[in-house]
XYZ file of C-alpha atoms in Angstrom:
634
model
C 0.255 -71.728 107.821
C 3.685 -72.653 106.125
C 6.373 -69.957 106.625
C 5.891 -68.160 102.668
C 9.282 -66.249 102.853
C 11.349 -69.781 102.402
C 8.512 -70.602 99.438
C 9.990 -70.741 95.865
C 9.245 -67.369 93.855
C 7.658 -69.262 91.154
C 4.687 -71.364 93.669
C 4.352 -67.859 95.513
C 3.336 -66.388 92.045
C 1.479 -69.688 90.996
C -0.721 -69.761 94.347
C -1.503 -66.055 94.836
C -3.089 -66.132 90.817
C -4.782 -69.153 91.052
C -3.230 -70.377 88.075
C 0.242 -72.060 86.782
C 3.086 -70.112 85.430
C 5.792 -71.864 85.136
C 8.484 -70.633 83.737
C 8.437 -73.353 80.820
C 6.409 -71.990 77.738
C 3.428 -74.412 76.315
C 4.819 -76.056 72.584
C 3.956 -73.636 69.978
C 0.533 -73.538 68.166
C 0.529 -74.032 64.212
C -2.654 -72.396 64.154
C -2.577 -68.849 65.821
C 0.024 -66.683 66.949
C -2.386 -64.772 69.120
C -0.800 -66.509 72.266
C 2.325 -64.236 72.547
C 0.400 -62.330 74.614
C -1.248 -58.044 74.253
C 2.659 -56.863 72.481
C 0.943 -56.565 68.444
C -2.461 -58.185 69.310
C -5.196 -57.052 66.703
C -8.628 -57.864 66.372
C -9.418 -61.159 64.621
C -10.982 -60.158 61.825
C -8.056 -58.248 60.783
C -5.169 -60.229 61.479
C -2.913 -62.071 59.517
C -1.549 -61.449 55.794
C -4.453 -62.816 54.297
C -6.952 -59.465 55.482
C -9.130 -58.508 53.073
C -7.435 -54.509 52.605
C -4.879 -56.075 51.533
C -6.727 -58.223 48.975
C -8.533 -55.056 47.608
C -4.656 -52.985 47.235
C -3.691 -55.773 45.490
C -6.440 -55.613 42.843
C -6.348 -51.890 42.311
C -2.691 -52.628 41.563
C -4.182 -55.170 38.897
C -6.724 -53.044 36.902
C -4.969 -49.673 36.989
C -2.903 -50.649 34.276
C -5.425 -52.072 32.297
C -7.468 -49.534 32.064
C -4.492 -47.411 30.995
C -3.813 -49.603 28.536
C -7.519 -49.443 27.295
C -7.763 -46.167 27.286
C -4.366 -45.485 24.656
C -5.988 -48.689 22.899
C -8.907 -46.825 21.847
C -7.345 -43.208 21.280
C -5.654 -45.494 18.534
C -8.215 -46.829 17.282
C -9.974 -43.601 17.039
C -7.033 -42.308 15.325
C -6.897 -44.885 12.899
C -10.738 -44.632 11.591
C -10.498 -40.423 11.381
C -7.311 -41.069 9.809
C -8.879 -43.646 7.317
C -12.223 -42.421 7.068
C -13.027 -39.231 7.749
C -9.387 -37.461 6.707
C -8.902 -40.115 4.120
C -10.405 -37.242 1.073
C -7.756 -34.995 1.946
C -4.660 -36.677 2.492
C -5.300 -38.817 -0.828
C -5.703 -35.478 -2.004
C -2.609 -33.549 -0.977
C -0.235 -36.687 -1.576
C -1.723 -36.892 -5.133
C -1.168 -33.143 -5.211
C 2.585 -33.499 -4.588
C 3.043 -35.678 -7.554
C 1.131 -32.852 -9.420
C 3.528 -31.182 -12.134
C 2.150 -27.423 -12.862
C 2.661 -25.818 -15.334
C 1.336 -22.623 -14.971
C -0.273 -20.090 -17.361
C -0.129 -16.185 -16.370
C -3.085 -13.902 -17.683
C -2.568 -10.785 -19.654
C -2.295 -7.962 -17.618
C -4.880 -5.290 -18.518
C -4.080 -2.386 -20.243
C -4.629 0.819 -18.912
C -5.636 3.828 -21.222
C -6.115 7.694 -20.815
C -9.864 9.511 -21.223
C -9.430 9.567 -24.648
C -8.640 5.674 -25.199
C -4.633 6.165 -25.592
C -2.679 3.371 -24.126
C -0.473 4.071 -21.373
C 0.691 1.051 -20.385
C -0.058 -2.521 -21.839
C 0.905 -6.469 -21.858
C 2.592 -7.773 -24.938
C 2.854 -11.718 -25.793
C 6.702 -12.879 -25.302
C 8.386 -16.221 -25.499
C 10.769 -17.117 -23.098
C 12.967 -20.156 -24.083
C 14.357 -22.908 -21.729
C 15.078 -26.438 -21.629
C 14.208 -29.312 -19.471
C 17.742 -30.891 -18.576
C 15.720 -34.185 -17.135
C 14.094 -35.008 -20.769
C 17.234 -33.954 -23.028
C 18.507 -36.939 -24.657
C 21.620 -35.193 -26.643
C 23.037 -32.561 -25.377
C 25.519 -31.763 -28.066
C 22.277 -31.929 -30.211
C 20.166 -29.624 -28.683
C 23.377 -27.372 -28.306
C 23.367 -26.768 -31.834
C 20.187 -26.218 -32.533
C 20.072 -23.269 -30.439
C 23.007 -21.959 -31.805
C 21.344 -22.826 -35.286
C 18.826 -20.021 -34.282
C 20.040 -18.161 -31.406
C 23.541 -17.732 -32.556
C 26.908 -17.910 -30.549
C 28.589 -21.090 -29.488
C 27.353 -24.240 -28.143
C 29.432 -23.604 -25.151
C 26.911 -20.900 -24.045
C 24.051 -23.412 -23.734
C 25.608 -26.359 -22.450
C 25.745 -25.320 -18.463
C 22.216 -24.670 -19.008
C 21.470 -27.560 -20.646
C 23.438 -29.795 -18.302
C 21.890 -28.277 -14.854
C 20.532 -30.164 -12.274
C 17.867 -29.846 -10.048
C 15.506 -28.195 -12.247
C 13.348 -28.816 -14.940
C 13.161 -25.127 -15.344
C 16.503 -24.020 -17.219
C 16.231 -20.374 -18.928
C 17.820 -20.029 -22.499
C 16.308 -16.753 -23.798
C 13.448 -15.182 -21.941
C 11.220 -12.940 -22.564
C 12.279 -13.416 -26.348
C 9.931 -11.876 -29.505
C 6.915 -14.482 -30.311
C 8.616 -14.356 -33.733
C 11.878 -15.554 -32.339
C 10.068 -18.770 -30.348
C 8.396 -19.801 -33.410
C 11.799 -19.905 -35.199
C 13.214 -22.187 -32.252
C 10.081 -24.530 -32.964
C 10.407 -24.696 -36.616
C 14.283 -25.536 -36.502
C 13.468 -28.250 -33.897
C 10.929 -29.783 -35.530
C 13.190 -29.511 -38.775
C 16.169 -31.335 -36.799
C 14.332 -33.978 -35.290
C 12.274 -35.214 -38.289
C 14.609 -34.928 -41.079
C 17.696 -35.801 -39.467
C 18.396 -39.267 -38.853
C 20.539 -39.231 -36.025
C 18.059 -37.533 -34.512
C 14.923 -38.910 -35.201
C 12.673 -39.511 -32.025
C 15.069 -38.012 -30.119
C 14.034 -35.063 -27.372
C 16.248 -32.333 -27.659
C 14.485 -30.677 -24.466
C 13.683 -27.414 -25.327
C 10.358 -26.019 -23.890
C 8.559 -22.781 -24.567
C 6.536 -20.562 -22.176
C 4.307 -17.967 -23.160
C 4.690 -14.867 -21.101
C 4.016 -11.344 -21.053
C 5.905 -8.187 -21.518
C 4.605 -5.022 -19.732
C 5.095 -2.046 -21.766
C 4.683 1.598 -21.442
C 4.555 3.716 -24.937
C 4.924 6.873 -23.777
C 7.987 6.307 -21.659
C 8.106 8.996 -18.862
C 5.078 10.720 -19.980
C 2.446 10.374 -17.250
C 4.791 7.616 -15.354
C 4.204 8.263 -11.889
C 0.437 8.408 -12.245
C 0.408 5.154 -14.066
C 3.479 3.503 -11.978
C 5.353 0.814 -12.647
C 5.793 -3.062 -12.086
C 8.400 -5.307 -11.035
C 8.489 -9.353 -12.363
C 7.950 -11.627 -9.411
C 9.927 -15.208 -9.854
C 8.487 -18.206 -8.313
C 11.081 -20.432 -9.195
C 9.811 -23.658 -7.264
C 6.869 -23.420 -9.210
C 8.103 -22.122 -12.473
C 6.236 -18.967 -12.003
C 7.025 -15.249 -13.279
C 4.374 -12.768 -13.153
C 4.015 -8.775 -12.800
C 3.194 -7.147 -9.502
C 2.474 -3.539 -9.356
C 5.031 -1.574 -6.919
C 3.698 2.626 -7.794
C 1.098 4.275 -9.112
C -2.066 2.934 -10.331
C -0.097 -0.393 -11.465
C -0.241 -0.632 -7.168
C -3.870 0.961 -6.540
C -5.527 -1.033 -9.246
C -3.264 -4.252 -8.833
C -6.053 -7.055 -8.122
C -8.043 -5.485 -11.523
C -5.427 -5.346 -13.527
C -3.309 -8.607 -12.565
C -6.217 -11.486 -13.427
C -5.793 -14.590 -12.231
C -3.490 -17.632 -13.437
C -4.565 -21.010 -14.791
C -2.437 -23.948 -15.600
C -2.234 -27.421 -16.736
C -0.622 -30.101 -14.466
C 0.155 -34.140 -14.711
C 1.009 -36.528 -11.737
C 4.471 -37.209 -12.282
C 7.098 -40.162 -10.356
C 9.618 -37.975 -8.182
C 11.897 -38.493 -11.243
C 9.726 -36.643 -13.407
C 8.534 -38.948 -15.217
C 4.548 -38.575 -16.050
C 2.491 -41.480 -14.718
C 0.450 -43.184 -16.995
C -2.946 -43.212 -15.981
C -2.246 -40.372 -13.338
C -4.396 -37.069 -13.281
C -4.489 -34.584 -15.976
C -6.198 -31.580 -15.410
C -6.002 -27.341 -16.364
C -7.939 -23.931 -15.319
C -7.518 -21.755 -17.674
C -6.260 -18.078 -16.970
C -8.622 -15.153 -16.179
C -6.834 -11.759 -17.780
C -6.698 -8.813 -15.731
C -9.244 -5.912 -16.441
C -8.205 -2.908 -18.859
C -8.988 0.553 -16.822
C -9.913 3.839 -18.593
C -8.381 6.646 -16.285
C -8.652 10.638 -15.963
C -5.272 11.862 -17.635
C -5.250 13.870 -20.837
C -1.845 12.042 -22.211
C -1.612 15.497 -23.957
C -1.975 17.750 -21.124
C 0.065 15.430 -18.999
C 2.966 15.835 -21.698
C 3.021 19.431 -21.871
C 2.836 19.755 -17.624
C 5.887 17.627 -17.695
C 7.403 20.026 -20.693
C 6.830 22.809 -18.499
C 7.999 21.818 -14.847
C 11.248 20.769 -16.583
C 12.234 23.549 -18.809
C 12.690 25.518 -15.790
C 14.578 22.736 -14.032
C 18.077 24.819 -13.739
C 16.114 27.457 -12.612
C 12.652 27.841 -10.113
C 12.328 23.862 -10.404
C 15.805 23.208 -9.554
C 15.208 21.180 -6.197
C 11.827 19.987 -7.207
C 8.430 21.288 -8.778
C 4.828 19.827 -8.705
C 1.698 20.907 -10.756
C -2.036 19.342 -10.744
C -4.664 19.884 -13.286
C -7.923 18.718 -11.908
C -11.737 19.598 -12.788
C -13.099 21.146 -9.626
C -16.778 19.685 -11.075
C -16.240 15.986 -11.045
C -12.915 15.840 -9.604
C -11.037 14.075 -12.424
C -7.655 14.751 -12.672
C -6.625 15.678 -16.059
C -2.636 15.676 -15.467
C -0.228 15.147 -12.482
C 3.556 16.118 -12.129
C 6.420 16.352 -9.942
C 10.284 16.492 -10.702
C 12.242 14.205 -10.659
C 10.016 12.529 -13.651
C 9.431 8.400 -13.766
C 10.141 6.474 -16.794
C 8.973 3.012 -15.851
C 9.871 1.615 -19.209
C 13.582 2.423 -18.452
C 14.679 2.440 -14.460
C 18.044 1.947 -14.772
C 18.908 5.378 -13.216
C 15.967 6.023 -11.600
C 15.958 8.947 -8.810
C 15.256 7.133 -5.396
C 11.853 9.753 -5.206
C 11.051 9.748 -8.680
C 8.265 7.057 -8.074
C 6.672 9.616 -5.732
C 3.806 11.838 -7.091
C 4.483 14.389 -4.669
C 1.599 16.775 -5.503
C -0.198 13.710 -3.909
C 2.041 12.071 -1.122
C 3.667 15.068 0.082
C 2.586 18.181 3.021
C 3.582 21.124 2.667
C 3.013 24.521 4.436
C 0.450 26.224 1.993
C 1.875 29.469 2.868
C -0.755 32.717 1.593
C -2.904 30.209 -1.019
C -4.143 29.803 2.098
C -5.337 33.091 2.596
C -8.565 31.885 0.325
C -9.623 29.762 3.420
C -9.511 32.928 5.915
C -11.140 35.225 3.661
C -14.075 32.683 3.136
C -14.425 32.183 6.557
C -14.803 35.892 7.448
C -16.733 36.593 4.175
C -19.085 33.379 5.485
C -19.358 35.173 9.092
C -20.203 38.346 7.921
C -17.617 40.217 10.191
C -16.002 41.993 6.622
C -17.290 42.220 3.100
C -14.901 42.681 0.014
C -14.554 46.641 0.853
C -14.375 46.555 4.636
C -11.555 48.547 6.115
C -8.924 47.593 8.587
C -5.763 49.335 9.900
C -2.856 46.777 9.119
C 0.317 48.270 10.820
C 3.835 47.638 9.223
C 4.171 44.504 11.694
C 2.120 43.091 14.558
C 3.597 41.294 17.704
C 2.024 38.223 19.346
C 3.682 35.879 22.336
C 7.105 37.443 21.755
C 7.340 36.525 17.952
C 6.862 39.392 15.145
C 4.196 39.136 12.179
C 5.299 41.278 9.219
C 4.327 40.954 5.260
C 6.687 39.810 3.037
C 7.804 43.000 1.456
C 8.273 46.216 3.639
C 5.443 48.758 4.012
C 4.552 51.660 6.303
C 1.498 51.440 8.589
C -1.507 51.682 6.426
C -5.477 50.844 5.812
C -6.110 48.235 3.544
C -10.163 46.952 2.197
C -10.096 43.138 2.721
C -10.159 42.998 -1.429
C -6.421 44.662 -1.133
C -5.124 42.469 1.997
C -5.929 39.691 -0.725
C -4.100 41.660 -3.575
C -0.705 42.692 -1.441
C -0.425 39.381 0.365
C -0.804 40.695 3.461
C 0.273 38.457 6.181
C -0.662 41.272 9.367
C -4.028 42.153 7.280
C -5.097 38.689 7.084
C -4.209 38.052 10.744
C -5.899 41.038 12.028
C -8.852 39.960 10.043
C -9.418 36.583 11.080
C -8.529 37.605 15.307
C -11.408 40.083 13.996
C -13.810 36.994 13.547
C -12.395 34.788 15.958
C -9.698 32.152 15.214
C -12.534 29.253 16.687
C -14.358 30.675 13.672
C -11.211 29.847 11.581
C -10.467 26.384 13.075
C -14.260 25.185 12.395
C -14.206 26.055 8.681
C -10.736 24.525 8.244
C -12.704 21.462 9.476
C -16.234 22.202 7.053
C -13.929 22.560 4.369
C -11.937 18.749 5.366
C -9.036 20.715 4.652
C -7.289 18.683 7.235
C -8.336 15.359 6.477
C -7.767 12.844 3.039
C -9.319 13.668 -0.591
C -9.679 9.661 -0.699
C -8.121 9.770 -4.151
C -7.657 6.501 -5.566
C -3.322 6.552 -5.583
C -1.268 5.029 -2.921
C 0.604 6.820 -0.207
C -1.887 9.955 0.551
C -0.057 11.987 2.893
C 3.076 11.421 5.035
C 1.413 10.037 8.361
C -0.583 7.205 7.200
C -3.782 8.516 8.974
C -6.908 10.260 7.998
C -5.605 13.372 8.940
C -3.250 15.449 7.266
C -0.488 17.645 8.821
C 0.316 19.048 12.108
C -2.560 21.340 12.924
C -3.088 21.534 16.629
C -6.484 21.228 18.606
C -8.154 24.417 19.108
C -7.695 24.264 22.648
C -4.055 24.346 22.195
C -3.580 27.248 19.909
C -2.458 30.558 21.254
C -2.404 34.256 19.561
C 0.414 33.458 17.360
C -0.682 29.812 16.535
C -4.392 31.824 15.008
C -2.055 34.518 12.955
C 0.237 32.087 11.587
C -2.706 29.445 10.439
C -4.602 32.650 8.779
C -1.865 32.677 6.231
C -0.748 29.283 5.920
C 2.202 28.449 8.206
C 2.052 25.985 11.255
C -0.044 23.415 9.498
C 0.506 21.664 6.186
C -1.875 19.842 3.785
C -0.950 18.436 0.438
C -1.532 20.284 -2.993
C -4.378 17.684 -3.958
C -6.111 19.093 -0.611
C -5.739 23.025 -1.770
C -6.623 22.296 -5.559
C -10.192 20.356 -4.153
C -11.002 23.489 -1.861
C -10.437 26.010 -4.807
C -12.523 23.057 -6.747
C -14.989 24.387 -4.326
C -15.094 28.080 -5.433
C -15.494 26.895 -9.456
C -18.219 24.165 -8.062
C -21.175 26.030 -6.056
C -18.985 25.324 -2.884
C -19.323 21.323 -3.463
C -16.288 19.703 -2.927
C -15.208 16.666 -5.372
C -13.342 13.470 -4.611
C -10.214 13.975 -6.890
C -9.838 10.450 -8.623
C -8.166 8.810 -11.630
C -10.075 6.528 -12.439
C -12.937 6.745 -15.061
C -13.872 3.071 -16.035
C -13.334 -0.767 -16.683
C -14.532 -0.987 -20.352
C -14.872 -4.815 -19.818
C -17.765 -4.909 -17.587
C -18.907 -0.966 -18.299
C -18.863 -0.133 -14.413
C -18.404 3.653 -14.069
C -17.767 4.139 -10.321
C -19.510 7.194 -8.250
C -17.277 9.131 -5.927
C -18.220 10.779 -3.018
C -19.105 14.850 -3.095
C -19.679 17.409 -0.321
C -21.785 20.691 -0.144
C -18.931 22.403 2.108
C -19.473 26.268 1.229
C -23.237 27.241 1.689
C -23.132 30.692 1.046
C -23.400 31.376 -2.187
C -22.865 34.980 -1.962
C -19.365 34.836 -0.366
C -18.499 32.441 -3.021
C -18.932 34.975 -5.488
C -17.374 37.614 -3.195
C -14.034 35.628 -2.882
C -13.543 34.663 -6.424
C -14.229 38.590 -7.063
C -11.392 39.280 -4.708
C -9.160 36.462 -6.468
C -9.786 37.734 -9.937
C -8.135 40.829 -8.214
C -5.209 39.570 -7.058
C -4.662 38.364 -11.072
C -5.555 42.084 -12.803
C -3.929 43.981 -9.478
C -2.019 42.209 -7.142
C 0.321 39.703 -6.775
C -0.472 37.406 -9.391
C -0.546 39.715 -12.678
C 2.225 37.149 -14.593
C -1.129 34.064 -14.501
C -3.089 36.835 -16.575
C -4.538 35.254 -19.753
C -5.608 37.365 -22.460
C -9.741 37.128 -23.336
C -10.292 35.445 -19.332
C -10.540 36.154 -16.040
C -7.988 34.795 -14.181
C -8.474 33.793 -10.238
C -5.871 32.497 -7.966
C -3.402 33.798 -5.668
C 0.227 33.484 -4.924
C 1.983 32.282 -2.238
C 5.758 32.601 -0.299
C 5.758 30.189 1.868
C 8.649 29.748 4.363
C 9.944 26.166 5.440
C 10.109 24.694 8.423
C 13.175 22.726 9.525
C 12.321 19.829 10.959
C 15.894 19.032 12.846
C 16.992 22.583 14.128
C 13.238 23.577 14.835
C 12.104 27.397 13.340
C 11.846 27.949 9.607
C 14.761 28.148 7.144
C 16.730 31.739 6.158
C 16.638 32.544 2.317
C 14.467 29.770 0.628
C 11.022 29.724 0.260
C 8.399 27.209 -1.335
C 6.653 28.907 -4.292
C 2.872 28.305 -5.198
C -0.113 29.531 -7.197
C -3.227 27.599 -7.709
C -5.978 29.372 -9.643
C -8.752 28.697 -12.468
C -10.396 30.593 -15.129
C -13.740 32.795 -13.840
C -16.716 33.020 -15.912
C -15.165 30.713 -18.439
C -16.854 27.108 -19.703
C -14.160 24.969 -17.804
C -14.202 24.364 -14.298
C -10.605 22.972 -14.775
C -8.599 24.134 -11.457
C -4.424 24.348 -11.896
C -2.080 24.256 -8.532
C 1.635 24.767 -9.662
C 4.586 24.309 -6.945
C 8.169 24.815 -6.931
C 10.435 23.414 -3.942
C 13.142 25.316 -1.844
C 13.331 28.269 -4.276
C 16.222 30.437 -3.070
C 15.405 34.042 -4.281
C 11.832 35.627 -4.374
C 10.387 34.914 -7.743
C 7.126 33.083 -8.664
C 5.698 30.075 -10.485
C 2.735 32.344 -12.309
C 4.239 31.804 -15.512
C 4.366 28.235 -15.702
C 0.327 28.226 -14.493
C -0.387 30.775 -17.397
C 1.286 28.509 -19.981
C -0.394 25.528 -18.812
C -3.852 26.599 -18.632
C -3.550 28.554 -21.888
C -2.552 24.496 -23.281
C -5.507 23.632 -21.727
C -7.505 26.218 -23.288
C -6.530 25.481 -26.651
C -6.770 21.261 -25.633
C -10.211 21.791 -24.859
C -11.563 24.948 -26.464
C -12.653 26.700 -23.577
C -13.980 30.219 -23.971
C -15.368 32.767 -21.728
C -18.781 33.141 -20.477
């Protein structure tokens, strides 16, 4: 065996492998690269840049944006046939539309009268004069002619005349019918008999509009309201809106509803030949019949104001309503509206406060106690209770409003003297949840539903600030008995004593009686809220008292009997908390007993700063009425 260390590396490799590896590399292959050995080596059906993965990467690559542009090729396409079929109608519709020229024609507003067919407030035909500066051919011209008519110089017209941007430019508006047709005639005159300007458009337009007007000024104003005249000016629109009163409640009756007649006209305002004509004519607004006696509703007026340096001084109310059907015959408070003339109109004239406004009822709210303990049965008329000079409850003092001794009183005479620790003792002697229930029976804390706007203060269906039963202490139940630490409004109060005159059936005061037009008569609601007859009797006995004996001898009326009571009510202050030293809120609301009128009077004067009382002015209002209506006793 040959010696193998002194052997060449490369023939010791060469022999022990059975195979040649020399160290020179075979020439390189054109067809494979799979002879460099394991270093990258795949399988051969994936090798090379020719695998079929990468043939199917390359095709996604391919479609994706095809189908992306397919898919925004068809929402197109889609587009285009809604937007040329299906919404075709409409858009030919509103682009013919915006070449429309309106001219628009405003209804009459319907007239609104009192019970007795006496027009309160009404629509009158006007003329209001302008000029169309796009179809004026002579300015100078048409000038002229206005002064011609209208007087003054032509230098007054011109700026109007000349204006641009309108085809709406107001000369005279609102102007007499008589005054328009005097316009027309001197027109007509200067374009066919003068020669220079024959054919010629001078420009000058008319409108027909109407003027609201309210004959009796002031006199029953705030029931009735007032409007305001809404300007459209892009369309050439003026119409009245109702902003108080029944002019508001009764708006959508009493506005109608506009027409017009409109032409397609060229942007420049020029008509298009051919175009679309068309016109609706207007639907007038409905005339209303409503409850006010316009001669009642003067003299209430008459009355709150001739004391007006005096009890009325900061403010007096009075209603006049028939507790039977609840129509409401007159309706005051100071200041007084007059919405033909608001040039210096009191910011809370507007307000009919006898309606919007709470109040604490102060002892006319005695009536609701003494029904309530007549209706329970715990005292009768003559009943006698021992009413000490004052009465103390949760550290605060009760006391009448006049100094007394100690003494024994029937509940007939608590009613008579106004007796604040009488009708306390009273109603703790029935129980104040006895108290609190009937306040509730009698909805003497929720809305009449009378048909004016702005019921109440808190835009709710409850009225004033009573508190849940369950939150009232001692004091809370003596203070309610006689009208303090709740509040109602004096539409509320006249309704309940509606009540005593109506077989304890409570009426929904309204205003409204009718719309002549179509003859509807609406029904309003009514309520059975006093079921004992008897006390109903007993109380108006004890009221008729408090008229002959008591408090309220200055409502007597010679020939009737007189029920009502008084009341001294003392007024909270809202920002300091506790009530006001040395002014009071004076009321009386009452109605003639055994008499052939059911009508029921509540009369109110504001912040009063002495002790007097407000009997008077109910005496000479419901001896007006008397007289108005020939009532007589029964």
């Amino acid at each position: 065996m040959a010696d193998r260390s002194h052997m060449p590396r490369g023939e010791r490799s060469a022999r022990g492998r059975g195979s040649s590896r020399s160290s020179a590399r075979p020439p390189k292959s054109h067809g494979s690269r799979g002879s460099r050995g394991s270093r990258g080596a795949r399988p051969s059906h994936t090798g090379g840049r020719g695998s079929f993965a990468d043939v199917g990467a390359d095709s996604n690559r391919v479609f994706l944006p095809i189908l992306v542009f397919a898919v925004i090729a068809a929402l197109f396409l889609l587009r285009l046939v809604f937007l040329q079929v299906v919404d075709a109608p409409r858009m030919a519709a509103e682009a013919e539309n915006a070449r429309m020229s309106y001219d628009w024609i405003e209804p009459r507003r319907g007239t609104i009268y009192d019970r007795n067919g006496v027009v309160l407030a009404t629509s009158v035909e006007s003329t209001t004069i302008y000029v169309d500066p796009t179809e004026v051919d002579n300015a100078d011209a048409t000038a002229q002619t206005l002064v011609d008519v209208l007087g003054g110089q032509k230098s007054d017209y011109l700026p109007a005349i000349a204006a641009s941007g309108t085809r709406y430019s107001v000369i005279k508006e609102k102007a007499d019918v008589e005054v328009g047709e005097q316009v027309r005639a001197r027109v007509s005159e200067v374009t066919k008999k003068d020669a220079a300007y024959e054919g010629k458009d001078l420009g000058i337009r008319y409108k027909t509009l109407w003027k609201r007007e309210y004959p009796n000024g002031q006199v029953g104003g705030q029931v009735v309201g007032a409007c305001k005249l809404d300007t459209e000016i892009e369309n050439n629109r003026e119409y009245y809106e109702g902003v108080s009163g029944l002019e508001l409640y009764y708006n959508d009756i009493l506005s109608g509803e506009a027409g017009y007649t409109r032409e397609e006209r060229s942007p420049d305002g020029t008509p298009i030949p051919g175009g679309t004509r068309d016109s609706k004519a207007a639907v007038d607004g409905q005339d209303i019949i409503i409850s006010i006696d316009i001669e009642l509703q003067q003299y209430v007026e008459e009355r709150l104001t001739a004391d007006e340096k005096g009890i009325t001084a900061n403010g007096g109310s009075a209603i006049v309503m028939d507790g039977g059907t609840g129509e409401i015959y007159a309706a005051a408070s100071l200041p007084l509206l007059n919405p033909a003339d608001r040039t210096e109109m009191k910011p809370d004239a507007p307000k009919l406060k006898c309606v919007t406004d709470l109040f604490e009822p102060g002892s006319i709210f005695k009536s609701v106690s003494a029904m309530a303990i007549l209706e329970s049965g715990t005292m009768t008329p003559d009943s006698e209770l021992f009413c000490p000079a004052y009465i103390e409850a949760d550290g605060f003092v009760i006391s009448d409003a006049h100094e007394r001794g100690d003494a024994t009183f029937t509940l007939r005479q608590i009613m008579d003297q106004s007796s604040n620790v009488g009708i306390s003792l009273a109603t703790e002697k029935m129980g104040f949840q006895n108290l609190y229930n009937k306040i509730n029976e009698y909805n003497l804390h929720t809305k009449t539903g009378v048909d004016y706007p702005g019921e109440g203060e808190i835009g709710t269906d409850y009225l004033g600030n009573l508190l849940p039963f369950d939150q009232w202490s001692k004091v809370t139940g003596y203070n309610v008995s006689f009208g303090q630490g709740m509040s109602l409004t004096p539409l509320q109060i006249t309704r309940w004593y509606g009540a005593l005159v109506n077989d304890g059936v409570e009426c929904t005061p309204h205003f409204l009686l009718s719309k002549p037009q179509s003859g509807e008569t609406p029904e309003y609601a009514t309520e059975q809220v006093i079921e004992n007859k008897a006390a109903i009797a007993d109380l108006t006995s004890m009221l008729k008292s408090v008229v002959s004996d008591g408090t309220g001898k200055k409502a007597a009326i010679e020939g009737f009997n007189v029920a009502g009571k008084t009341s001294t009510a003392e007024i909270y202050d809202e920002e300091n908390g506790g009530y006001r030293k040395g002014v009071y809120n004076l009321a009386f609301t009452g109605f003639l007993a055994d008499s052939s009128s059911q009508l029921v009077c509540f009369v109110g004067a504001n912040e009063v700063p002495t002790d007097g009382v407000v009997t008077p002015i109910f005496k000479d209002i419901m001896a007006t009425a008397i007289d108005r209506f020939n009532i007589y006793p029964e």
